Short mmCIF file of C-alpha atoms in Angstrom, two decimals:
data_model
loop_
_atom_site.label_atom_id
_atom_site.label_comp_id
_atom_site.label_asym_id
_atom_site.label_seq_id
_atom_site.Cartn_x
_atom_site.Cartn_y
_atom_site.Cartn_z
CA MET K 1 121.04 123.67 121.28
CA GLU K 2 120.54 121.49 117.78
CA ILE K 3 118.77 118.64 119.12
CA TYR K 4 116.45 120.23 120.15
CA TRP K 5 115.75 122.87 117.82
CA LEU K 6 115.91 118.85 115.27
CA LEU K 7 113.50 117.18 117.31
CA GLY K 8 111.26 119.90 118.43
CA ILE K 9 111.10 121.82 114.28
CA PRO K 10 108.72 118.81 112.39
CA LEU K 11 107.37 118.90 115.85
CA ALA K 12 106.47 121.70 115.47
CA GLY K 13 105.28 121.61 112.64
CA GLY K 14 103.26 118.37 112.83
CA VAL K 15 101.33 120.35 114.87
CA PHE K 16 100.57 123.78 112.63
CA LEU K 17 100.27 121.49 109.40
CA ALA K 18 97.53 119.20 112.06
CA LEU K 19 95.47 122.72 112.41
CA TRP K 20 96.58 124.45 108.59
CA GLY K 21 98.17 121.78 106.24
CA ASN K 22 94.75 122.29 104.22
CA ARG K 23 95.54 125.82 102.78
CA ARG K 24 96.64 126.32 99.89
CA HIS K 25 100.95 126.60 100.85
CA ALA K 26 100.73 123.46 103.05
CA PRO K 27 103.13 121.61 100.47
CA GLU K 28 105.49 124.70 100.13
CA ILE K 29 105.25 124.68 104.22
CA ASN K 30 106.07 121.39 104.59
CA ALA K 31 108.54 120.97 102.49
CA LEU K 32 110.09 124.68 105.08
CA PHE K 33 109.91 122.78 108.25
CA SER K 34 112.01 120.38 106.08
CA LEU K 35 114.31 122.06 104.90
CA LEU K 36 114.53 123.66 108.30
CA THR K 37 115.04 120.30 110.37
CA LEU K 38 117.97 119.42 107.18
CA ILE K 39 119.40 122.15 108.77
CA ALA K 40 119.42 121.52 112.39
CA ALA K 41 120.91 118.20 111.18
CA ALA K 42 124.44 119.35 110.08
CA ALA K 43 124.40 121.77 112.47
CA LEU K 44 124.10 118.80 114.72
CA THR K 45 126.32 116.56 112.44
CA ALA K 46 128.84 120.13 112.04
CA ARG K 47 129.60 119.84 116.38
CA ILE K 48 129.77 115.64 116.44
CA VAL K 49 132.70 115.93 113.84
CA GLU K 50 134.02 118.51 115.29
CA HIS K 51 134.16 117.99 118.26
CA GLY K 52 132.93 114.27 119.14
CA PRO K 53 130.27 112.26 121.33
CA ILE K 54 128.02 113.93 123.09
CA ILE K 55 125.43 113.62 125.82
CA VAL K 56 122.67 116.19 126.12
CA GLY K 57 119.89 116.55 129.30
CA GLY K 58 120.48 116.45 132.91
CA GLU K 59 120.37 112.59 133.01
CA GLY K 60 121.91 112.32 129.18
CA TRP K 61 118.53 111.71 127.92
CA PHE K 62 120.33 112.18 124.51
CA PHE K 63 123.04 110.25 123.22
CA ILE K 64 124.68 111.98 119.50
CA ASP K 65 127.84 110.18 118.15
CA SER K 66 129.35 109.47 114.43
CA LEU K 67 126.83 106.54 114.18
CA ASN K 68 123.88 108.09 114.31
CA VAL K 69 123.95 111.45 113.50
CA PHE K 70 125.35 110.27 110.17
CA LEU K 71 121.36 108.37 109.66
CA VAL K 72 120.67 111.81 111.10
CA ALA K 73 122.00 114.13 108.18
CA LEU K 74 120.34 110.61 105.96
CA THR K 75 117.02 111.22 107.39
CA ALA K 76 117.10 114.69 107.80
CA PHE K 77 117.90 115.09 103.68
CA VAL K 78 115.84 112.40 102.07
CA ALA K 79 113.50 113.83 103.86
CA PHE K 80 113.88 116.92 102.57
CA THR K 81 113.79 115.73 98.96
CA THR K 82 110.75 113.78 99.74
CA ALA K 83 108.67 116.70 100.61
CA LEU K 84 109.48 118.52 97.29
CA PHE K 85 108.80 115.91 95.67
CA SER K 86 105.93 115.57 96.85
CA ARG K 87 104.64 119.61 96.79
CA PRO K 88 103.41 118.25 92.76
CA TYR K 89 102.93 114.58 93.10
CA MET K 90 100.63 115.66 95.84
CA ARG K 91 98.68 118.28 94.46
CA ILE K 92 97.89 116.44 91.49
CA GLU K 93 96.46 113.64 93.24
CA GLN K 94 94.12 116.11 94.35
CA GLU K 95 93.78 117.01 90.56
CA HIS K 96 92.12 113.90 89.51
CA GLY K 97 89.91 113.29 93.37
CA ARG K 98 92.07 110.44 94.73
CA LEU K 99 93.38 113.13 98.13
CA ASN K 100 90.74 116.37 98.91
CA ALA K 101 91.95 118.81 101.14
CA GLN K 102 91.20 117.43 104.70
CA ARG K 103 93.84 114.50 103.66
CA LEU K 104 96.20 116.85 102.47
CA ARG K 105 96.19 118.08 106.35
CA LEU K 106 96.70 114.33 107.70
CA TYR K 107 99.09 113.78 104.96
CA HIS K 108 101.67 116.84 105.64
CA SER K 109 100.68 116.95 109.92
CA SER K 110 101.47 112.63 109.59
CA TYR K 111 105.32 113.44 107.70
CA GLN K 112 106.09 115.74 109.68
CA VAL K 113 105.43 113.34 113.28
CA PHE K 114 107.07 110.46 110.77
CA ILE K 115 110.36 112.72 110.41
CA ALA K 116 110.42 114.07 114.51
CA ALA K 117 110.00 110.18 115.65
CA MET K 118 112.89 108.41 113.53
CA LEU K 119 114.97 111.69 114.39
CA LEU K 120 114.10 111.01 118.08
CA ALA K 121 114.11 107.16 117.85
CA LEU K 122 117.92 108.45 116.35
CA THR K 123 118.73 110.20 118.85
CA THR K 124 117.26 109.41 122.22
CA ASN K 125 120.15 107.85 125.13
CA ASN K 126 117.36 106.15 126.59
CA MET K 127 116.35 102.15 125.21
CA GLY K 128 112.42 102.44 126.40
CA ILE K 129 112.60 106.00 125.14
CA LEU K 130 113.66 104.06 121.54
CA TRP K 131 111.04 101.48 121.51
CA VAL K 132 108.59 104.26 122.44
CA SER K 133 109.96 106.31 119.28
CA MET K 134 109.18 103.46 116.54
CA GLU K 135 105.83 103.15 117.83
CA ALA K 136 104.86 106.58 117.34
CA ALA K 137 106.58 105.85 113.84
CA THR K 138 104.34 103.23 113.26
CA LEU K 139 101.25 104.77 114.08
CA ALA K 140 101.87 107.57 111.95
CA THR K 141 102.68 105.54 109.11
CA VAL K 142 99.66 103.77 109.35
CA LEU K 143 97.80 107.73 108.45
CA LEU K 144 100.12 107.43 105.85
CA VAL K 145 99.52 104.16 104.28
CA SER K 146 95.83 104.69 104.36
CA LEU K 147 95.67 107.65 102.80
CA TYR K 148 93.86 106.88 99.46
CA ARG K 149 90.84 105.56 102.31
CA THR K 150 90.26 103.03 99.35
CA PRO K 151 89.30 99.23 100.09
CA ALA K 152 93.34 98.20 99.56
CA SER K 153 94.85 100.67 101.53
CA LEU K 154 93.04 99.94 104.70
CA GLU K 155 93.10 96.44 104.17
CA ALA K 156 97.57 97.11 103.78
CA ALA K 157 96.72 99.04 106.84
CA TRP K 158 95.69 96.99 108.40
CA LYS K 159 97.58 94.33 108.12
CA TYR K 160 101.25 96.95 107.78
CA PHE K 161 99.46 98.31 111.97
CA ILE K 162 98.27 93.61 112.93
CA LEU K 163 102.11 92.53 111.98
CA CYS K 164 104.18 95.81 113.29
CA GLY K 165 102.21 95.97 116.29
CA VAL K 166 103.02 92.08 117.24
CA GLY K 167 107.04 93.19 115.60
CA ILE K 168 107.22 96.06 118.20
CA ALA K 169 104.70 93.94 121.23
CA GLN K 170 108.07 91.71 120.89
CA ALA K 171 110.49 94.78 120.86
CA LEU K 172 109.45 95.34 124.27
CA PHE K 173 109.53 92.48 125.52
CA GLY K 174 112.74 92.46 124.45
CA THR K 175 113.69 95.99 126.36
CA ILE K 176 112.42 94.48 129.72
CA LEU K 177 114.51 91.90 129.83
CA LEU K 178 117.65 94.26 128.89
CA TYR K 179 116.33 96.73 132.36
CA PHE K 180 115.62 93.44 133.83
CA ALA K 181 119.47 92.42 133.45
CA ALA K 182 120.99 96.02 133.90
CA GLU K 183 118.54 95.76 137.36
CA LYS K 184 120.93 93.77 138.78
CA VAL K 185 124.56 95.68 138.48
CA LEU K 186 123.01 100.06 137.43
CA GLY K 187 120.03 99.52 139.65
CA SER K 188 116.35 99.92 139.42
CA GLY K 189 115.47 103.40 137.20
CA GLY K 190 114.69 105.35 134.68
CA THR K 191 118.44 105.09 133.84
CA ALA K 192 119.35 101.28 133.61
CA LEU K 193 117.91 101.50 130.58
CA LEU K 194 120.47 104.96 129.40
CA TRP K 195 122.23 103.19 126.26
CA THR K 196 125.92 104.48 127.73
CA HIS K 197 125.36 103.26 130.37
CA LEU K 198 124.74 99.98 129.77
CA ASN K 199 127.25 99.73 127.32
CA GLY K 200 129.75 100.46 129.95
CA VAL K 201 129.00 97.08 132.09
CA LYS K 202 128.05 95.38 128.79
CA ALA K 203 130.98 93.15 130.01
CA GLN K 204 129.32 92.37 133.89
CA LEU K 205 125.01 92.37 132.54
CA GLU K 206 124.21 88.46 132.69
CA PRO K 207 124.95 87.34 129.08
CA THR K 208 122.05 84.49 128.75
CA VAL K 209 119.44 87.08 129.65
CA LEU K 210 120.22 89.78 127.50
CA GLN K 211 121.12 86.56 125.11
CA LEU K 212 117.19 86.15 124.98
CA ALA K 213 116.59 89.88 124.50
CA PHE K 214 118.43 90.51 121.56
CA VAL K 215 116.14 87.57 120.27
CA PHE K 216 113.31 89.60 120.78
CA LEU K 217 114.68 92.28 120.28
CA LEU K 218 115.85 91.28 116.67
CA LEU K 219 111.92 89.79 116.35
CA GLY K 220 110.26 93.38 116.71
CA TYR K 221 112.53 95.69 115.63
CA GLY K 222 113.48 92.75 112.35
CA THR K 223 109.60 93.71 111.76
CA LYS K 224 109.82 96.59 110.67
CA VAL K 225 113.46 96.39 108.21
CA GLY K 226 111.15 93.80 106.93
CA LEU K 227 113.11 91.12 107.14
CA ALA K 228 112.21 87.85 105.89
CA PRO K 229 110.30 85.72 107.12
CA LEU K 230 108.76 88.99 108.81
CA HIS K 231 107.96 90.95 106.05
CA ASN K 232 104.90 90.24 104.70
CA TRP K 233 103.38 93.86 105.77
CA LEU K 234 105.76 96.11 103.12
CA PRO K 235 105.12 94.40 99.97
CA ASP K 236 101.00 96.35 100.34
CA ALA K 237 102.33 99.45 102.57
CA HIS K 238 104.73 100.78 99.57
CA ALA K 239 101.59 99.52 96.17
CA GLU K 240 98.70 100.97 98.20
CA GLY K 241 100.64 104.02 100.13
CA PRO K 242 101.16 107.80 97.89
CA THR K 243 104.83 107.48 96.73
CA PRO K 244 106.26 109.96 98.40
CA VAL K 245 105.13 107.70 101.41
CA SER K 246 106.90 104.61 99.56
CA ALA K 247 110.02 106.13 99.30
CA VAL K 248 110.66 107.57 102.63
CA LEU K 249 109.33 104.00 104.22
CA SER K 250 112.57 102.21 102.06
CA GLY K 251 114.29 104.99 102.27
CA LEU K 252 114.28 105.85 106.58
CA LEU K 253 112.37 104.06 108.35
CA LEU K 254 114.41 100.83 107.79
CA ASN K 255 117.14 102.28 107.83
CA VAL K 256 116.30 103.53 111.21
CA ALA K 257 114.84 100.18 112.86
CA LEU K 258 118.01 98.02 112.41
CA TYR K 259 120.23 100.34 113.38
CA ALA K 260 117.99 100.13 116.34
CA VAL K 261 118.63 95.66 116.85
CA MET K 262 122.88 97.01 115.92
CA ARG K 263 122.50 99.58 119.04
CA SER K 264 121.46 96.41 120.47
CA LYS K 265 124.31 94.29 119.05
CA VAL K 266 126.69 95.70 121.17
CA LEU K 267 125.84 94.89 123.97
CA VAL K 268 124.98 91.23 123.39
CA ASP K 269 128.42 91.08 121.03
CA GLY K 270 129.97 92.76 124.94
CA ALA K 271 128.66 90.65 127.40
CA GLN K 272 128.30 87.53 125.12
CA GLY K 273 131.76 87.47 123.58
CA ASN K 274 130.71 85.39 120.54
CA ASN K 275 129.35 86.24 117.93
CA MET K 276 125.56 85.08 118.50
CA ALA K 277 123.93 88.28 117.53
CA GLY K 278 125.37 88.77 114.26
CA GLY K 279 124.57 84.80 113.03
CA LEU K 280 121.27 85.50 114.20
CA MET K 281 121.37 88.67 111.71
CA MET K 282 123.45 86.82 108.69
CA GLY K 283 120.67 83.83 108.69
CA PHE K 284 117.82 86.42 108.49
CA GLY K 285 119.25 88.49 106.24
CA LEU K 286 120.26 86.08 103.74
CA LEU K 287 116.20 83.88 104.42
CA SER K 288 115.88 88.05 103.11
CA VAL K 289 117.97 88.51 100.26
CA VAL K 290 117.95 84.72 98.97
CA LEU K 291 113.75 85.12 99.62
CA ALA K 292 113.41 88.67 97.77
CA ALA K 293 115.13 87.98 94.97
CA PHE K 294 113.22 85.03 93.89
CA LEU K 295 109.77 87.02 94.71
CA ILE K 296 110.29 90.41 92.44
CA LYS K 297 109.95 87.67 89.64
CA ARG K 298 106.87 87.39 89.97
CA GLN K 299 105.21 90.50 90.19
CA SER K 300 103.51 92.78 88.00
CA ASP K 301 103.55 96.54 89.97
CA VAL K 302 106.21 98.42 89.73
CA LYS K 303 105.58 99.38 93.53
CA ARG K 304 105.38 96.26 94.68
CA MET K 305 108.73 94.60 92.97
CA PHE K 306 110.74 98.19 94.35
CA ALA K 307 109.39 96.93 97.95
CA TYR K 308 110.32 93.45 97.08
CA SER K 309 113.76 94.55 96.33
CA SER K 310 113.44 96.98 99.74
CA ILE K 311 114.00 93.56 101.54
CA GLU K 312 116.64 92.01 99.03
CA HIS K 313 118.94 95.74 100.42
CA MET K 314 118.11 95.86 104.39
CA GLY K 315 119.02 91.84 103.50
CA LEU K 316 122.57 92.09 101.65
CA ILE K 317 122.92 95.48 105.04
CA THR K 318 121.34 92.85 107.56
CA PHE K 319 123.87 90.20 106.58
CA ALA K 320 127.08 92.77 106.23
CA PHE K 321 126.32 93.76 109.86
CA GLY K 322 126.01 91.08 110.70
CA MET K 323 129.66 89.38 109.25
CA GLY K 324 131.30 92.64 111.43
CA GLY K 325 134.55 93.37 111.10
CA PRO K 326 136.01 96.43 109.96
CA VAL K 327 135.08 96.01 106.00
CA ALA K 328 132.02 94.58 106.34
CA SER K 329 130.38 96.97 108.82
CA PHE K 330 132.70 99.90 106.22
CA ALA K 331 130.07 98.30 103.79
CA GLY K 332 127.16 97.90 105.90
CA LEU K 333 127.01 101.57 106.16
CA LEU K 334 127.59 102.90 102.67
CA HIS K 335 125.35 99.93 101.01
CA MET K 336 122.78 101.77 103.75
CA THR K 337 123.69 105.35 101.91
CA MET K 338 123.08 103.90 98.73
CA HIS K 339 120.37 101.47 99.47
CA SER K 340 118.60 105.43 100.98
CA LEU K 341 119.61 107.53 98.43
CA THR K 342 118.62 105.18 95.25
CA LYS K 343 115.92 103.52 96.41
CA SER K 344 114.05 107.02 96.85
CA ALA K 345 114.96 108.21 93.43
CA ILE K 346 113.93 105.35 91.60
CA PHE K 347 110.37 105.31 93.58
CA PHE K 348 110.10 109.38 92.99
CA ALA K 349 110.85 108.78 89.23
CA VAL K 350 107.95 105.38 89.60
CA GLY K 351 105.37 107.93 90.96
CA HIS K 352 105.70 110.10 88.71
CA ALA K 353 105.79 107.24 85.71
CA THR K 354 102.20 106.00 87.82
CA GLN K 355 100.74 109.61 87.21
CA LYS K 356 101.15 109.92 83.83
CA ALA K 357 100.47 106.15 82.84
CA GLY K 358 96.64 105.75 85.36
CA THR K 359 97.98 102.56 86.33
CA GLN K 360 100.81 101.02 88.72
CA SER K 361 100.40 97.48 86.26
CA MET K 362 104.05 96.79 84.72
CA ASP K 363 102.14 96.45 81.34
CA GLY K 364 100.08 99.38 81.24
CA ILE K 365 103.73 101.59 81.75
CA ARG K 366 105.21 101.26 78.50
CA GLY K 367 107.77 103.89 76.09
CA LEU K 368 108.69 106.02 78.81
CA ILE K 369 111.90 107.75 77.13
CA LYS K 370 109.41 108.46 74.62
CA THR K 371 106.37 110.19 76.07
CA ASN K 372 108.14 111.32 79.43
CA PRO K 373 112.12 111.37 78.46
CA THR K 374 112.74 112.31 82.26
CA ILE K 375 110.75 110.39 83.63
CA GLY K 376 112.53 107.60 81.44
CA TRP K 377 115.75 107.67 81.78
CA GLY K 378 114.95 108.93 86.18
CA LEU K 379 114.15 104.76 85.59
CA MET K 380 116.34 103.33 83.80
CA LEU K 381 119.51 105.41 85.83
CA GLY K 382 117.49 104.89 89.25
CA SER K 383 117.55 100.98 88.33
CA ILE K 384 120.74 100.45 87.10
CA ALA K 385 122.36 102.70 90.75
CA ILE K 386 120.38 100.10 92.62
CA LEU K 387 121.89 96.94 90.88
CA GLY K 388 124.52 97.31 91.35
CA VAL K 389 126.37 98.06 88.14
CA PRO K 390 129.43 99.69 88.24
CA PRO K 391 130.03 103.20 88.61
CA PHE K 392 127.37 103.87 90.78
CA GLY K 393 127.64 103.34 95.27
CA VAL K 394 126.18 100.69 95.70
CA PHE K 395 128.68 97.94 92.89
CA ALA K 396 131.04 99.35 95.69
CA SER K 397 128.83 98.38 98.49
CA GLU K 398 127.58 95.65 97.12
CA PHE K 399 131.70 94.11 96.25
CA LEU K 400 133.05 94.80 99.10
CA ILE K 401 130.41 92.78 101.52
CA ILE K 402 130.60 89.91 98.82
CA THR K 403 133.93 89.40 98.89
CA THR K 404 134.49 89.94 102.42
CA ALA K 405 131.99 87.24 102.49
CA MET K 406 134.07 85.42 100.82
CA HIS K 407 137.04 85.22 103.30
CA GLU K 408 134.62 85.44 106.29
CA HIS K 409 131.55 83.24 105.14
CA ALA K 410 132.38 81.32 102.10
CA TRP K 411 129.39 78.70 102.33
CA ALA K 412 127.36 82.78 102.19
CA THR K 413 128.13 83.16 98.76
CA PRO K 414 126.45 81.19 96.36
CA PHE K 415 123.50 82.27 97.93
CA LEU K 416 123.88 85.64 97.45
CA VAL K 417 125.76 85.51 94.05
CA VAL K 418 123.02 84.19 92.13
CA ALA K 419 120.32 85.58 94.51
CA LEU K 420 121.93 88.86 93.06
CA GLY K 421 121.75 87.81 89.96
CA VAL K 422 118.32 86.76 89.83
CA ALA K 423 116.88 90.23 91.13
CA PHE K 424 119.00 92.51 87.91
CA ALA K 425 117.03 90.10 85.98
CA ALA K 426 114.08 90.17 86.78
CA ILE K 427 114.67 94.48 87.56
CA PHE K 428 116.72 94.58 84.18
CA GLY K 429 113.92 92.58 81.69
CA LYS K 430 110.40 94.67 83.72
CA VAL K 431 112.11 97.80 83.36
CA GLN K 432 113.72 97.70 80.05
CA PRO K 433 110.55 97.47 77.97
CA MET K 434 109.02 100.00 80.74
CA VAL K 435 111.87 102.88 79.93
CA PHE K 436 113.02 101.88 76.26
CA GLY K 437 109.32 99.53 74.97
CA GLU K 438 106.43 100.39 72.00
CA THR K 439 103.95 103.21 73.04
CA GLU K 440 101.86 104.42 70.26
CA LEU K 441 100.90 106.97 73.30
CA PRO K 442 101.78 111.32 72.45
CA ARG K 443 105.42 112.98 73.71
CA LEU K 444 103.36 115.34 77.55
CA PRO K 445 104.27 119.04 76.34
CA HIS K 446 105.23 119.46 79.85
CA GLN K 447 108.39 117.32 81.18
CA PRO K 448 107.67 116.84 85.77
CA ALA K 449 111.09 118.30 87.14
CA LEU K 450 112.17 115.83 89.05
CA ALA K 451 115.52 117.47 90.00
CA PRO K 452 115.01 114.47 93.31
CA VAL K 453 116.03 112.31 91.29
CA PHE K 454 119.03 113.54 89.24
CA ILE K 455 120.97 115.06 92.81
CA HIS K 456 120.78 111.63 94.23
CA LEU K 457 121.78 109.14 92.24
CA GLY K 458 124.47 112.77 91.50
CA LEU K 459 125.43 111.58 94.73
CA VAL K 460 125.27 108.59 94.16
CA LEU K 461 127.08 108.03 91.35
CA MET K 462 129.54 110.55 93.14
CA LEU K 463 130.59 108.01 95.50
CA GLY K 464 131.24 105.20 93.72
CA LEU K 465 133.52 106.97 91.92
CA PHE K 466 135.29 108.75 95.09
CA ILE K 467 135.09 108.84 98.81
CA PRO K 468 135.92 111.71 100.40
CA PRO K 469 138.26 111.98 102.84
CA TYR K 470 136.70 113.11 105.77
CA LEU K 471 133.57 110.90 104.63
CA ALA K 472 135.32 107.94 104.74
CA THR K 473 136.60 108.56 108.01
CA TRP K 474 133.37 108.62 109.48
CA TYR K 475 132.12 105.59 108.26
CA ARG K 476 135.50 104.48 109.82
CA GLN K 477 135.01 106.06 112.82
CA ALA K 478 130.70 104.30 112.55
CA ALA K 479 131.49 101.64 111.69
CA ALA K 480 134.52 101.24 115.31
CA LEU K 481 131.43 101.66 117.09
CA LEU K 482 129.64 98.45 115.57
CA GLY K 483 132.31 96.92 116.68
CA GLY K 484 133.98 96.82 113.36
#
């Protein structure tokens, strides 16, 4: 079965690289395992597209439908391109003395375990195992963030561990409350937490208990999403960890945590018969967009700036899913795709730029278009794309979200427009001198291979100009599963 290959390959990769990850060709082996995971994800996606949702396992422990297989495909693709990017990047870090062979082994093995944990979170049918896999992803990420073992990276990893640990504890309490509500209808036992069983009887679940459960689940998993005011760990983790870790944090982990919230929202909506869950998500999402936009202006570290940009965009996606309905849910899924592809591409370009400049301070990075044209154009095009400039796909998804808000929640539209405008001015004003500013540094004789950057941006441009009919149908099916 494809699902077992999908989960088994990265897990085997983690074990293999834990034993032999300090060898010379470990980066290539890491990329190979990621490629095999992508192939398994493609096979699973093809099966779901052809035959529809499936339940796998003796008691239905795995459930795959259009919603989570879409995220599985996106996760596997970005994980593979990030592994390709990390090959030269991590070797240069080793040459600069920032990493040794043992830490590279830790990086490669933890990377595969992290991917396995996220894929398990996406495919499991059990809300308890979903919580366990999110905790496993947290522990793997702590090791990745602290990889450099500098005081700043250790502090960032500790903050990440404490804040997300508190958050995941709240998610555990929410899961316990969910079981408490389900036990009265489905009986005791592990099957009471199977999402397909819960979804079938959601109208019979106790609304008050389910409402309280969602509050804890939103706070818990929302910490992992980076929603304000639970976002404090995210900028530090991005700034102090290796750049490939920043790419998968922004491009993948935040999506998986939001997926957990969305699965919970479907249950609450069915039990409550109102939009209580959606209202909470809209509130946290709007606060995240506004707060992050104004904090972007204060940043001097390029990775911290784009970390706050991730908070802004995840807030926008959360707001869209909170609104609900076919258009908003479609736009949220589209924006989730665009953000994952674009933000990971930006971090690829930023990673090489900071390596070449020897600093993450934006004041120390100037004239990339002269010294490193490939990096310069990659960073500029990525920044334009994430700011929602047409014809990139981010413009299409943001346009759908804002127009839906204008129609259904007009009060929120000014906050969204002002916040997006502030973020646009701040990021463009800071990136422009980094790319086109004056510099006395000579042009580098060799340009880095940034194929993943332009592959991602090419896809974002294509989806901004034309969404293939089968992909549009896929998005609509996934939106319908969210109640849209």
